[in-house]
Amino acid sequence: MKHHILRWILFLIIGVGIGFAINNYLNIEKDLEGVVIPLSPDQQADVSAIIRVPPPDEATKESEDSVAGAEAIGGDFSLVDQNGKEVTQADYADSYKLVFFGFTYCPAVCPTELNKMTKIMEGLPKEITDKIQPIFITVDPERDTPERIKEYLESFSPKMVGLTGTKEQVSDVAKAYRVYTSKIETPGMDGYMINHSAYTYLMNPDDQLLEVYPDKDTADEIIKDLSARSYK
Ligand code: NI
């Protein structure tokens, strides 16, 4: 009799254990359905790297075709330029565009990249620069007013336009270009920093992405690449 009871208890324990295991398994399966795993900031920053187009020597320079996956980058926007004028992508529809996102309080990367863009504009022959509109778009609409941007741009190519807008307008255009930004506040310190991806986008007059230049590309390399392209 005692043995029987023990055996039953053992069966019960094993049975319940198996039941739990099956139930857990089914629940995990269920939980996995429809799960969207959010990208970490690092992974988001890598998104631009993933859409990186072939290096110049691999790409067909004669081709005006946009690159694979390019439809995912860029798009319509509504912003305000450094003179306070409301603008959209249509205002630059006649030009190829070099687009860079940053902010005027950025201590290092942005000034370097905008100096590079200035060097590029100075280094290219006029028949090419006539076709190219350099555009700086802020990721810091809170502080980067049109006046602030206008003053900031005095250090760079006179052809450069600087765009800002409402928080929503800026966030929309940053999303359209897959720009990663992250605000960093340090307790006890005034102001804030913005961590951001630092790519320069080459767009054609139809707003299709032709190339993404990472910040490691030098002005000379980009000049070489831009010189080898055909323009309409
Ligand atoms: Ni910056």
Short mmCIF file of C-alpha atoms and ligand atoms in Angstrom, two decimals:
data_model
loop_
_atom_site.label_atom_id
_atom_site.label_comp_id
_atom_site.label_asym_id
_atom_site.label_seq_id
_atom_site.Cartn_x
_atom_site.Cartn_y
_atom_site.Cartn_z
CA MET A 1 0.00 0.00 0.00
CA LYS A 2 2.77 2.45 0.98
CA HIS A 3 4.62 1.61 -2.22
CA HIS A 4 1.54 2.32 -4.27
CA ILE A 5 1.13 5.75 -2.75
CA LEU A 6 4.80 6.62 -3.37
CA ARG A 7 4.54 5.44 -6.95
CA TRP A 8 1.47 7.59 -7.49
CA ILE A 9 3.17 10.61 -6.01
CA LEU A 10 6.15 10.03 -8.28
CA PHE A 11 3.86 9.74 -11.30
CA LEU A 12 2.10 12.92 -10.28
CA ILE A 13 5.35 14.86 -9.92
CA ILE A 14 6.64 13.64 -13.29
CA GLY A 15 3.27 14.30 -14.92
CA VAL A 16 3.03 17.83 -13.58
CA GLY A 17 6.65 18.46 -14.61
CA ILE A 18 6.02 17.34 -18.17
CA GLY A 19 2.83 19.39 -18.25
CA PHE A 20 4.72 22.50 -17.21
CA ALA A 21 7.44 21.91 -19.78
CA ILE A 22 4.92 21.55 -22.62
CA ASN A 23 2.98 24.57 -21.46
CA ASN A 24 6.15 26.65 -21.26
CA TYR A 25 7.17 25.56 -24.71
CA LEU A 26 3.80 26.48 -26.19
CA ASN A 27 3.86 29.86 -24.44
CA ILE A 28 7.32 30.65 -25.79
CA GLU A 29 6.12 29.75 -29.27
CA LYS A 30 3.13 32.03 -28.79
CA ASP A 31 5.27 34.89 -27.43
CA LEU A 32 7.56 34.74 -30.41
CA GLU A 33 4.74 35.42 -32.82
CA GLY A 34 4.60 39.05 -33.84
CA VAL A 35 7.55 40.06 -31.72
CA VAL A 36 9.44 43.01 -33.19
CA ILE A 37 12.89 43.20 -31.71
CA PRO A 38 13.85 46.88 -31.35
CA LEU A 39 17.25 47.93 -32.69
CA SER A 40 19.80 49.11 -30.17
CA PRO A 41 21.30 52.56 -30.88
CA ASP A 42 24.44 50.90 -32.23
CA GLN A 43 22.42 48.74 -34.58
CA GLN A 44 20.47 51.79 -35.72
CA ALA A 45 23.72 53.59 -36.42
CA ASP A 46 24.73 50.60 -38.48
CA VAL A 47 21.62 50.85 -40.64
CA SER A 48 23.31 53.47 -42.77
CA ALA A 49 26.33 51.24 -43.08
CA ILE A 50 24.13 48.39 -44.28
CA ILE A 51 22.68 50.47 -47.08
CA ARG A 52 26.22 51.58 -48.01
CA VAL A 53 26.49 51.42 -51.75
CA PRO A 54 29.43 49.82 -53.57
CA PRO A 55 32.71 51.75 -53.38
CA PRO A 56 33.36 54.04 -56.38
CA ASP A 57 35.60 51.58 -58.23
CA GLU A 58 32.91 48.89 -58.10
CA ALA A 59 30.05 51.15 -58.99
CA THR A 60 29.27 52.03 -62.57
CA LYS A 61 30.09 55.70 -62.66
CA GLU A 62 28.30 56.29 -65.95
CA SER A 63 25.07 55.02 -64.51
CA GLU A 64 22.63 57.62 -63.29
CA ASP A 65 20.59 54.86 -61.74
CA SER A 66 20.05 55.08 -58.04
CA VAL A 67 21.57 52.38 -55.91
CA ALA A 68 19.85 49.30 -54.51
CA GLY A 69 17.79 50.08 -51.45
CA ALA A 70 18.00 53.76 -52.24
CA GLU A 71 14.24 54.17 -52.25
CA ALA A 72 14.48 53.67 -48.49
CA ILE A 73 16.59 56.82 -48.07
CA GLY A 74 15.42 60.40 -48.42
CA GLY A 75 12.03 61.78 -49.25
CA ASP A 76 9.86 64.83 -49.08
CA PHE A 77 10.40 67.34 -46.32
CA SER A 78 9.10 70.62 -45.07
CA LEU A 79 11.66 72.80 -43.29
CA VAL A 80 12.87 76.39 -42.84
CA ASP A 81 16.13 77.70 -44.28
CA GLN A 82 18.68 79.99 -42.59
CA ASN A 83 16.85 83.04 -43.92
CA GLY A 84 13.58 81.96 -42.32
CA LYS A 85 12.05 80.89 -45.63
CA GLU A 86 9.85 77.79 -45.64
CA VAL A 87 11.27 75.23 -48.04
CA THR A 88 10.56 71.72 -49.29
CA GLN A 89 12.52 69.25 -51.42
CA ALA A 90 10.97 71.00 -54.45
CA ASP A 91 13.14 74.08 -53.80
CA TYR A 92 16.23 72.01 -54.64
CA ALA A 93 14.71 69.91 -57.41
CA ASP A 94 17.10 71.25 -60.06
CA SER A 95 20.20 70.21 -58.15
CA TYR A 96 22.19 67.26 -57.05
CA LYS A 97 22.44 67.49 -53.30
CA LEU A 98 25.09 66.77 -50.72
CA VAL A 99 23.10 66.40 -47.52
CA PHE A 100 24.62 66.33 -44.05
CA PHE A 101 22.80 66.14 -40.70
CA GLY A 102 24.32 67.65 -37.56
CA PHE A 103 23.98 70.54 -35.13
CA THR A 104 25.74 73.84 -34.65
CA TYR A 105 26.82 73.12 -31.05
CA CYS A 106 28.60 69.94 -32.16
CA PRO A 107 32.21 70.28 -31.01
CA ALA A 108 34.02 68.05 -33.48
CA VAL A 109 32.36 65.91 -36.10
CA CYS A 110 30.03 68.47 -37.65
CA PRO A 111 32.60 71.25 -38.15
CA THR A 112 34.98 68.68 -39.64
CA GLU A 113 32.35 67.33 -42.02
CA LEU A 114 31.14 70.77 -43.07
CA ASN A 115 34.74 71.90 -43.61
CA LYS A 116 35.13 68.83 -45.79
CA MET A 117 31.99 69.72 -47.74
CA THR A 118 33.39 73.24 -48.18
CA LYS A 119 36.71 71.82 -49.45
CA ILE A 120 34.77 69.60 -51.86
CA MET A 121 32.83 72.56 -53.24
CA GLU A 122 36.08 74.54 -53.62
CA GLY A 123 37.95 71.59 -55.16
CA LEU A 124 35.45 70.61 -57.85
CA PRO A 125 35.30 72.33 -61.23
CA LYS A 126 32.60 74.99 -61.55
CA GLU A 127 30.58 72.98 -64.10
CA ILE A 128 30.04 70.38 -61.38
CA THR A 129 29.56 72.68 -58.37
CA ASP A 130 26.96 74.56 -60.40
CA LYS A 131 24.93 71.34 -60.28
CA ILE A 132 25.42 70.62 -56.58
CA GLN A 133 23.56 72.10 -53.64
CA PRO A 134 25.22 71.43 -50.27
CA ILE A 135 22.61 71.14 -47.52
CA PHE A 136 23.09 71.08 -43.77
CA ILE A 137 20.07 69.86 -41.80
CA THR A 138 20.05 70.29 -38.04
CA VAL A 139 19.09 67.51 -35.67
CA ASP A 140 18.79 70.11 -32.87
CA PRO A 141 15.77 72.27 -33.77
CA GLU A 142 15.47 73.42 -30.14
CA ARG A 143 18.66 75.47 -30.29
CA ASP A 144 19.34 75.72 -34.02
CA THR A 145 17.13 78.61 -35.07
CA PRO A 146 17.45 79.99 -38.61
CA GLU A 147 19.47 82.93 -37.18
CA ARG A 148 21.81 80.62 -35.31
CA ILE A 149 22.34 78.46 -38.42
CA LYS A 150 22.91 81.51 -40.62
CA GLU A 151 25.69 82.67 -38.33
CA TYR A 152 27.16 79.17 -38.15
CA LEU A 153 27.23 78.77 -41.94
CA GLU A 154 29.40 81.86 -42.34
CA SER A 155 32.39 79.59 -41.67
CA PHE A 156 31.57 77.28 -44.57
CA SER A 157 30.84 77.20 -48.30
CA PRO A 158 28.76 80.27 -49.20
CA LYS A 159 26.61 77.98 -51.32
CA MET A 160 25.53 75.88 -48.34
CA VAL A 161 21.97 76.12 -47.08
CA GLY A 162 21.08 75.25 -43.50
CA LEU A 163 17.68 73.84 -42.64
CA THR A 164 15.75 73.60 -39.40
CA GLY A 165 12.08 73.34 -38.46
CA THR A 166 9.75 72.19 -35.76
CA LYS A 167 10.80 69.18 -33.70
CA GLU A 168 8.38 67.07 -35.72
CA GLN A 169 9.58 68.34 -39.11
CA VAL A 170 13.19 67.68 -38.17
CA SER A 171 12.41 64.27 -36.74
CA ASP A 172 10.53 63.37 -39.95
CA VAL A 173 13.40 64.29 -42.25
CA ALA A 174 15.95 62.56 -39.99
CA LYS A 175 13.83 59.41 -40.11
CA ALA A 176 13.53 59.64 -43.89
CA TYR A 177 17.33 59.67 -44.17
CA ARG A 178 17.75 56.96 -41.51
CA VAL A 179 19.74 59.34 -39.35
CA TYR A 180 20.41 58.08 -35.86
CA THR A 181 20.32 60.70 -33.10
CA SER A 182 20.44 60.46 -29.34
CA LYS A 183 20.35 63.33 -26.88
CA ILE A 184 22.91 63.15 -24.09
CA GLU A 185 22.40 65.19 -20.96
CA THR A 186 25.07 65.30 -18.29
CA PRO A 187 23.74 66.02 -14.81
CA GLY A 188 25.17 69.23 -13.40
CA MET A 189 26.18 70.52 -16.80
CA ASP A 190 24.43 73.15 -18.88
CA GLY A 191 23.08 72.18 -22.26
CA TYR A 192 23.28 68.79 -23.91
CA MET A 193 25.04 66.90 -26.64
CA ILE A 194 23.55 64.96 -29.50
CA ASN A 195 25.11 61.74 -30.63
CA HIS A 196 24.39 61.33 -34.33
CA SER A 197 25.38 59.37 -37.38
CA ALA A 198 27.63 61.38 -39.69
CA TYR A 199 27.08 60.39 -43.29
CA THR A 200 27.00 62.69 -46.29
CA TYR A 201 24.30 61.70 -48.76
CA LEU A 202 24.55 62.38 -52.47
CA MET A 203 21.07 62.73 -53.91
CA ASN A 204 20.19 63.31 -57.56
CA PRO A 205 17.71 65.99 -58.73
CA ASP A 206 14.90 63.43 -58.38
CA ASP A 207 15.88 62.92 -54.73
CA GLN A 208 17.20 59.44 -55.28
CA LEU A 209 20.22 58.36 -53.30
CA LEU A 210 23.36 57.99 -55.41
CA GLU A 211 25.97 57.55 -52.72
CA VAL A 212 26.55 57.62 -48.98
CA TYR A 213 29.94 58.96 -47.91
CA PRO A 214 30.98 57.91 -44.41
CA ASP A 215 32.98 60.43 -42.36
CA LYS A 216 36.19 58.48 -42.98
CA ASP A 217 36.09 59.46 -46.67
CA THR A 218 38.44 62.38 -47.31
CA ALA A 219 37.56 65.48 -49.32
CA ASP A 220 39.96 64.33 -52.05
CA GLU A 221 38.30 60.91 -52.27
CA ILE A 222 34.86 62.47 -52.54
CA ILE A 223 36.07 65.01 -55.11
CA LYS A 224 37.45 62.12 -57.14
CA ASP A 225 34.15 60.27 -56.89
CA LEU A 226 32.05 63.32 -57.78
CA SER A 227 34.35 64.19 -60.70
CA ALA A 228 33.88 60.73 -62.20
CA ARG A 229 30.09 61.00 -62.27
CA SER A 230 27.96 62.21 -65.12
CA TYR A 231 25.44 64.94 -64.43
CA LYS A 232 22.26 65.83 -66.21
NI NI B 1 27.99 66.55 -34.98
#
